[in-house]
Short mmCIF file of C-alpha atoms in Angstrom, two decimals:
data_model
loop_
_atom_site.label_atom_id
_atom_site.label_comp_id
_atom_site.label_asym_id
_atom_site.label_seq_id
_atom_site.Cartn_x
_atom_site.Cartn_y
_atom_site.Cartn_z
CA VAL A 1 19.41 -59.11 -13.83
CA PHE A 2 20.51 -57.18 -10.73
CA ARG A 3 17.90 -55.86 -8.34
CA PRO A 4 18.00 -53.86 -5.08
CA PRO A 5 19.77 -55.29 -2.00
CA GLY A 6 17.34 -57.24 0.11
CA ALA A 7 15.47 -58.12 -3.06
CA LYS A 8 17.04 -60.49 -5.55
CA ALA A 9 19.89 -61.09 -7.95
CA ALA A 10 18.52 -63.29 -10.68
CA ALA A 11 19.14 -64.70 -14.09
CA ALA A 12 16.99 -63.11 -16.77
CA GLY A 13 13.58 -64.72 -16.99
CA GLY A 14 11.00 -65.24 -14.29
CA SER A 15 11.39 -69.03 -14.12
CA HIS A 16 15.03 -68.93 -13.03
CA PRO A 17 16.04 -69.36 -9.38
CA THR A 18 16.75 -66.16 -7.48
CA VAL A 19 19.36 -65.24 -4.89
CA PRO A 20 18.74 -62.48 -2.32
CA TRP A 21 21.76 -60.17 -2.05
CA GLY A 22 21.71 -60.75 1.70
CA ASP A 23 22.30 -64.47 1.12
CA VAL A 24 25.73 -63.83 -0.42
CA ARG A 25 28.33 -64.53 2.25
CA HIS A 26 31.42 -63.84 0.13
CA ALA A 27 32.04 -62.84 -3.49
CA MET A 28 35.29 -63.94 -5.15
CA ARG A 29 37.16 -63.47 -8.42
CA LEU A 30 39.58 -66.29 -9.21
CA PRO A 31 41.84 -66.95 -12.20
CA LYS A 32 41.12 -70.25 -13.89
CA PRO A 33 43.97 -72.75 -13.48
CA ASP A 34 46.76 -72.28 -16.01
CA ASN A 35 50.14 -73.90 -15.46
CA TYR A 36 51.84 -71.50 -17.88
CA ARG A 37 50.69 -68.21 -16.35
CA LYS A 38 52.83 -66.45 -13.76
CA VAL A 39 51.21 -65.76 -10.39
CA GLY A 40 49.67 -62.30 -10.43
CA ALA A 41 49.64 -61.97 -14.23
CA PRO A 42 46.24 -61.41 -15.93
CA ALA A 43 44.45 -64.67 -16.72
CA ARG A 44 42.68 -65.58 -19.94
CA ALA A 45 39.57 -66.57 -17.98
CA TYR A 46 38.16 -66.20 -14.47
CA PHE A 47 35.62 -67.69 -12.10
CA LEU A 48 33.34 -65.20 -10.32
CA VAL A 49 31.92 -67.01 -7.31
CA LEU A 50 29.13 -66.09 -4.91
CA ALA A 51 29.34 -68.21 -1.75
CA LEU A 52 25.86 -68.38 -0.23
CA ARG A 53 24.71 -68.39 3.38
CA SER A 54 21.92 -70.82 2.56
CA PRO A 55 21.85 -73.30 -0.37
CA LEU A 56 20.19 -72.38 -3.64
CA GLN A 57 17.58 -74.97 -4.58
CA VAL A 58 17.37 -75.81 -8.29
CA GLY A 59 14.96 -78.64 -8.88
CA LYS A 60 16.09 -81.50 -6.65
CA GLN A 61 19.62 -80.17 -6.31
CA SER A 62 21.00 -77.59 -3.91
CA PHE A 63 24.08 -75.46 -4.44
CA GLY A 64 26.21 -73.59 -1.93
CA CYS A 65 27.86 -71.41 -4.58
CA VAL A 66 26.92 -69.60 -7.77
CA VAL A 67 29.76 -69.73 -10.30
CA ILE A 68 30.03 -67.38 -13.29
CA ASN A 69 32.54 -67.97 -16.09
CA ALA A 70 34.07 -64.69 -17.27
CA ASP A 71 36.45 -63.86 -20.08
CA GLY A 72 39.77 -62.35 -19.07
CA ILE A 73 40.44 -60.51 -22.32
CA LYS A 74 37.27 -59.63 -24.26
CA PRO A 75 35.09 -56.70 -23.13
CA PHE A 76 31.66 -57.30 -21.63
CA PRO A 77 28.92 -56.18 -24.04
CA GLY A 78 26.05 -56.62 -21.59
CA ALA A 79 27.03 -54.00 -19.03
CA GLY A 80 24.59 -51.43 -20.38
CA ALA A 81 21.61 -53.76 -19.97
CA LEU A 82 22.55 -54.59 -16.39
CA ILE A 83 22.97 -50.93 -15.46
CA ALA A 84 19.66 -50.09 -17.17
CA GLU A 85 17.92 -52.70 -15.03
CA ALA A 86 19.30 -51.08 -11.90
CA ARG A 87 18.22 -47.63 -13.09
CA ALA A 88 14.71 -48.94 -13.68
CA GLY A 89 14.61 -49.88 -10.00
CA GLU A 90 15.97 -46.56 -8.78
CA ASP A 91 12.72 -45.70 -7.05
CA ARG A 92 12.99 -48.95 -5.10
CA ASP A 93 16.62 -48.48 -4.12
CA SER A 94 18.46 -45.37 -5.23
CA ALA A 95 21.54 -46.45 -3.24
CA LEU A 96 22.05 -49.47 -5.51
CA ALA A 97 21.72 -47.35 -8.65
CA ALA A 98 24.19 -44.83 -7.22
CA ARG A 99 26.76 -47.50 -6.40
CA LEU A 100 26.44 -49.03 -9.85
CA ALA A 101 26.74 -45.63 -11.53
CA ALA A 102 29.88 -44.92 -9.48
CA ALA A 103 31.39 -48.30 -10.34
CA VAL A 104 30.46 -48.17 -14.03
CA PRO A 105 29.91 -44.66 -15.47
CA PRO A 106 26.66 -44.59 -17.51
CA SER A 107 28.48 -43.42 -20.64
CA ALA A 108 30.86 -46.35 -20.54
CA ALA A 109 28.07 -48.83 -19.78
CA ASP A 110 25.78 -47.52 -22.52
CA ALA A 111 28.43 -47.37 -25.20
CA GLY A 112 30.43 -50.38 -24.04
CA ALA A 113 33.37 -48.01 -24.28
CA SER A 114 35.17 -48.80 -21.06
CA GLY A 115 37.38 -51.35 -22.78
CA GLU A 116 37.56 -53.38 -19.56
CA PRO A 117 37.43 -57.16 -19.92
CA GLU A 118 34.34 -59.06 -18.96
CA HIS A 119 35.64 -60.28 -15.59
CA ALA A 120 36.59 -56.75 -14.46
CA MET A 121 33.23 -55.24 -15.42
CA LEU A 122 31.24 -58.04 -13.80
CA ALA A 123 33.39 -57.83 -10.65
CA LYS A 124 32.63 -54.11 -10.36
CA ILE A 125 28.92 -54.68 -10.86
CA LEU A 126 28.79 -57.49 -8.27
CA ALA A 127 30.82 -55.50 -5.74
CA ALA A 128 28.53 -52.49 -6.20
CA GLY A 129 25.42 -54.62 -5.86
CA LEU A 130 26.72 -56.23 -2.68
CA GLY A 131 27.98 -52.93 -1.27
CA VAL A 132 31.56 -54.16 -0.81
CA PRO A 133 34.77 -52.40 -1.98
CA ARG A 134 35.93 -55.33 -4.11
CA LEU A 135 35.66 -59.07 -4.56
CA GLU A 136 37.94 -61.44 -2.67
CA GLU A 137 40.94 -62.63 -4.70
CA PRO A 138 44.08 -64.74 -4.18
CA ASP A 139 46.60 -62.77 -2.15
CA PRO A 140 50.32 -63.63 -2.58
CA GLN A 141 51.01 -62.17 0.88
CA PHE A 142 48.61 -64.73 2.33
CA CYS A 143 49.58 -67.70 0.13
CA PRO A 144 52.28 -67.80 -2.57
CA SER A 145 50.18 -70.29 -4.57
CA GLU A 146 46.94 -69.10 -6.13
CA TRP A 147 45.59 -72.63 -6.34
CA PHE A 148 46.51 -76.27 -5.81
CA LYS A 149 45.57 -79.10 -8.13
CA ALA A 150 43.31 -81.62 -6.40
CA TYR A 151 40.48 -84.05 -6.99
CA ARG A 152 37.18 -84.51 -5.22
CA GLY A 153 36.08 -88.01 -6.04
CA VAL A 154 36.68 -88.39 -9.77
CA GLU A 155 36.36 -84.66 -10.49
CA GLU A 156 39.62 -82.85 -11.18
CA GLY A 157 39.75 -79.28 -9.95
CA ALA A 158 41.60 -76.56 -8.10
CA LEU A 159 41.72 -75.78 -4.39
CA TYR A 160 41.97 -72.01 -3.76
CA PRO A 161 43.31 -70.84 -0.36
CA LEU A 162 41.83 -67.39 0.37
CA ARG A 163 41.83 -65.13 3.40
CA VAL A 164 38.12 -65.84 3.86
CA GLY A 165 38.40 -69.62 3.53
CA VAL A 166 39.14 -72.43 1.10
CA LEU A 167 37.27 -73.02 -2.17
CA PHE A 168 37.21 -76.00 -4.55
CA LEU A 169 36.28 -75.47 -8.21
CA PRO A 170 34.84 -76.12 -10.71
CA LYS A 171 32.44 -78.86 -9.66
CA PRO A 172 31.02 -79.35 -7.30
CA ALA A 173 31.88 -75.85 -6.08
CA ILE A 174 32.61 -76.13 -2.35
CA PHE A 175 33.43 -73.20 -0.09
CA VAL A 176 34.51 -73.63 3.54
CA PRO A 177 34.65 -70.34 5.51
CA ALA A 178 37.82 -69.86 7.53
CA GLU A 179 35.87 -69.54 10.78
CA ASP A 180 34.18 -72.92 10.20
CA ILE A 181 37.40 -74.92 9.73
CA VAL A 182 37.99 -77.37 12.57
CA SER A 183 41.10 -79.10 11.22
CA ILE A 184 43.17 -79.69 8.11
CA ASN A 185 45.37 -82.75 7.76
CA SER A 186 46.83 -84.97 5.08
CA GLY A 187 47.24 -88.68 4.61
CA ARG A 188 45.78 -91.59 2.73
CA GLU A 189 42.04 -92.13 2.96
CA GLY A 190 41.57 -95.73 4.03
CA THR A 191 43.63 -98.08 1.86
CA VAL A 192 43.74 -95.83 -1.20
CA HIS A 193 47.26 -95.52 -2.61
CA CYS A 194 48.12 -92.01 -3.83
CA GLY A 195 51.70 -92.65 -4.92
CA ALA A 196 54.97 -91.37 -3.51
CA THR A 197 54.37 -87.72 -4.35
CA ASN A 198 50.63 -87.36 -3.73
CA THR A 199 48.34 -87.59 -0.73
CA ASP A 200 44.82 -86.76 0.42
CA VAL A 201 43.89 -83.54 2.19
CA HIS A 202 41.09 -83.66 4.77
CA VAL A 203 39.28 -80.46 5.67
CA GLU A 204 36.98 -80.87 8.65
CA HIS A 205 34.52 -78.04 9.18
CA ALA A 206 31.48 -77.28 11.30
CA ALA A 207 29.00 -74.42 10.99
CA GLU A 208 27.69 -73.00 14.25
CA GLY A 209 25.34 -75.43 15.97
CA GLN A 210 25.93 -78.20 13.42
CA ALA A 211 27.87 -81.45 13.40
CA SER A 212 31.27 -81.44 11.72
CA VAL A 213 31.67 -82.50 8.09
CA LYS A 214 34.86 -83.71 6.39
CA GLU A 215 35.76 -82.86 2.80
CA VAL A 216 38.44 -85.06 1.21
CA PHE A 217 40.56 -83.76 -1.67
CA SER A 218 42.74 -86.42 -3.25
CA ASN A 219 45.89 -86.49 -5.41
CA PHE A 220 47.20 -83.42 -3.61
CA VAL A 221 50.94 -82.91 -4.11
CA LYS A 222 52.69 -83.70 -0.82
CA GLY A 223 55.15 -80.88 -1.33
CA ASP A 224 52.26 -78.39 -1.27
CA VAL A 225 50.91 -79.56 2.10
CA PRO A 226 53.15 -77.27 4.24
CA THR A 227 52.01 -74.25 2.21
CA LEU A 228 48.35 -75.15 2.78
CA LEU A 229 49.00 -75.65 6.49
CA SER A 230 50.61 -72.22 6.67
CA CYS A 231 47.28 -70.86 5.44
CA ALA A 232 45.55 -72.77 8.22
CA SER A 233 47.93 -71.17 10.68
CA ALA A 234 47.04 -67.73 9.30
CA TRP A 235 43.33 -68.49 9.55
CA GLY A 236 43.82 -69.54 13.16
CA ALA A 237 45.76 -66.37 13.95
CA ALA A 238 43.01 -64.18 12.48
CA VAL A 239 40.37 -66.04 14.45
CA ARG A 240 42.34 -65.73 17.69
CA GLN A 241 42.86 -62.03 17.04
CA ALA A 242 39.14 -61.58 16.52
CA ARG A 243 38.40 -63.52 19.69
CA GLU A 244 40.70 -61.21 21.62
CA GLY A 245 38.89 -58.19 20.26
CA GLY A 246 41.47 -56.97 17.78
CA GLY A 247 40.21 -58.54 14.53
CA THR A 248 38.60 -56.81 11.59
CA GLY A 249 36.63 -57.98 8.59
CA ALA A 250 33.57 -60.14 8.13
CA ALA A 251 35.33 -63.47 8.62
CA ALA A 252 37.14 -62.31 11.72
CA GLY A 253 33.98 -60.81 13.15
CA SER A 254 32.04 -64.01 12.61
CA ALA A 255 34.87 -66.04 14.10
CA ALA A 256 34.97 -63.77 17.11
CA GLY A 257 31.36 -64.57 17.81
CA ARG A 258 32.11 -68.27 17.46
CA GLY A 259 35.26 -68.15 19.59
CA SER A 260 36.98 -70.69 17.33
CA ALA A 261 40.57 -71.03 16.15
CA VAL A 262 42.73 -73.25 13.97
CA ASP A 263 46.16 -74.16 15.34
CA VAL A 264 49.02 -75.91 13.58
CA GLU A 265 50.73 -78.61 15.57
CA ASP A 266 54.50 -79.00 15.47
CA ASP A 267 55.52 -82.20 13.73
CA GLU A 268 58.81 -83.99 13.17
CA GLU A 269 57.94 -84.08 9.47
CA ASP A 270 59.05 -80.45 9.31
CA ASP A 271 62.63 -81.71 9.52
CA ASP A 272 64.43 -81.59 6.18
CA ASP A 273 65.68 -85.17 6.48
CA PHE A 274 62.35 -86.69 7.52
CA GLU A 275 60.83 -89.09 4.97
CA PRO A 276 57.34 -90.29 5.93
CA SER A 277 56.21 -93.76 5.03
CA ASP A 278 52.85 -94.37 3.37
CA ASP A 279 51.38 -95.29 6.75
CA GLU A 280 52.86 -92.35 8.65
CA PRO A 281 50.35 -89.69 9.75
CA GLN A 282 50.84 -86.41 7.93
CA PRO A 283 50.97 -82.82 9.22
CA THR A 284 47.81 -81.58 10.89
CA ALA A 285 46.21 -78.25 11.65
CA ARG A 286 43.46 -78.47 14.23
CA ARG A 287 41.21 -76.11 16.13
CA PRO A 288 41.44 -76.70 19.88
#
């Protein structure tokens, strides 16, 4: 059920937890991992993710992200009901109803005749509700890899490098905004052996006014580390640009206020003939 901005976006039913639209920091559409799909080609299934400014409390658990599973092929039969809910609240917020009507024409929503797959229809509805042009997605100009295979603890998942930050899915869903990243480095965690081709990735981050926290993603392919660090370099460049007054976008604007940056240190491991030992420190990106 989608309600006016400043009110709530909620699951149907009064007993379900609710999320104010204003609590959504970023909204993302991400293809589910598939080793046989070419980068940029339509996926069979997608994650739609709402990264929240404040955790959503469900019972004794709190969640920093809301994750929606969406089909990549079949049309979405529930669009009409969602649009009808927004129309019912037109007196409360006509702007929301207008944005939804522009994103999804009433005739298409009512008849389910748009033919668009579920993920595309839901992405339009979420973007309209949030008042943004589109959801964030993997960008090949930012990173040639849409996702990297990784583990968090015993949970296998995917690490998505995005312009707005880095996201681990499916569970637990963890989003680290680009402007909060303090450092990214790789290497074994303690005495854990990851094998000759795998390593751990450490993402240290700190929200404004809070102590830093480190997320560890294990079994990360060593050959993918330079690509991830290039993303860190791009994040740092955007933050520095924002700090100097030339940045645009929500992440850059927030970073400008923080005055933070992520820099990539030169390392001899960039040499083609360098072979690190298991005990050798790995490449690092760090915010000064």
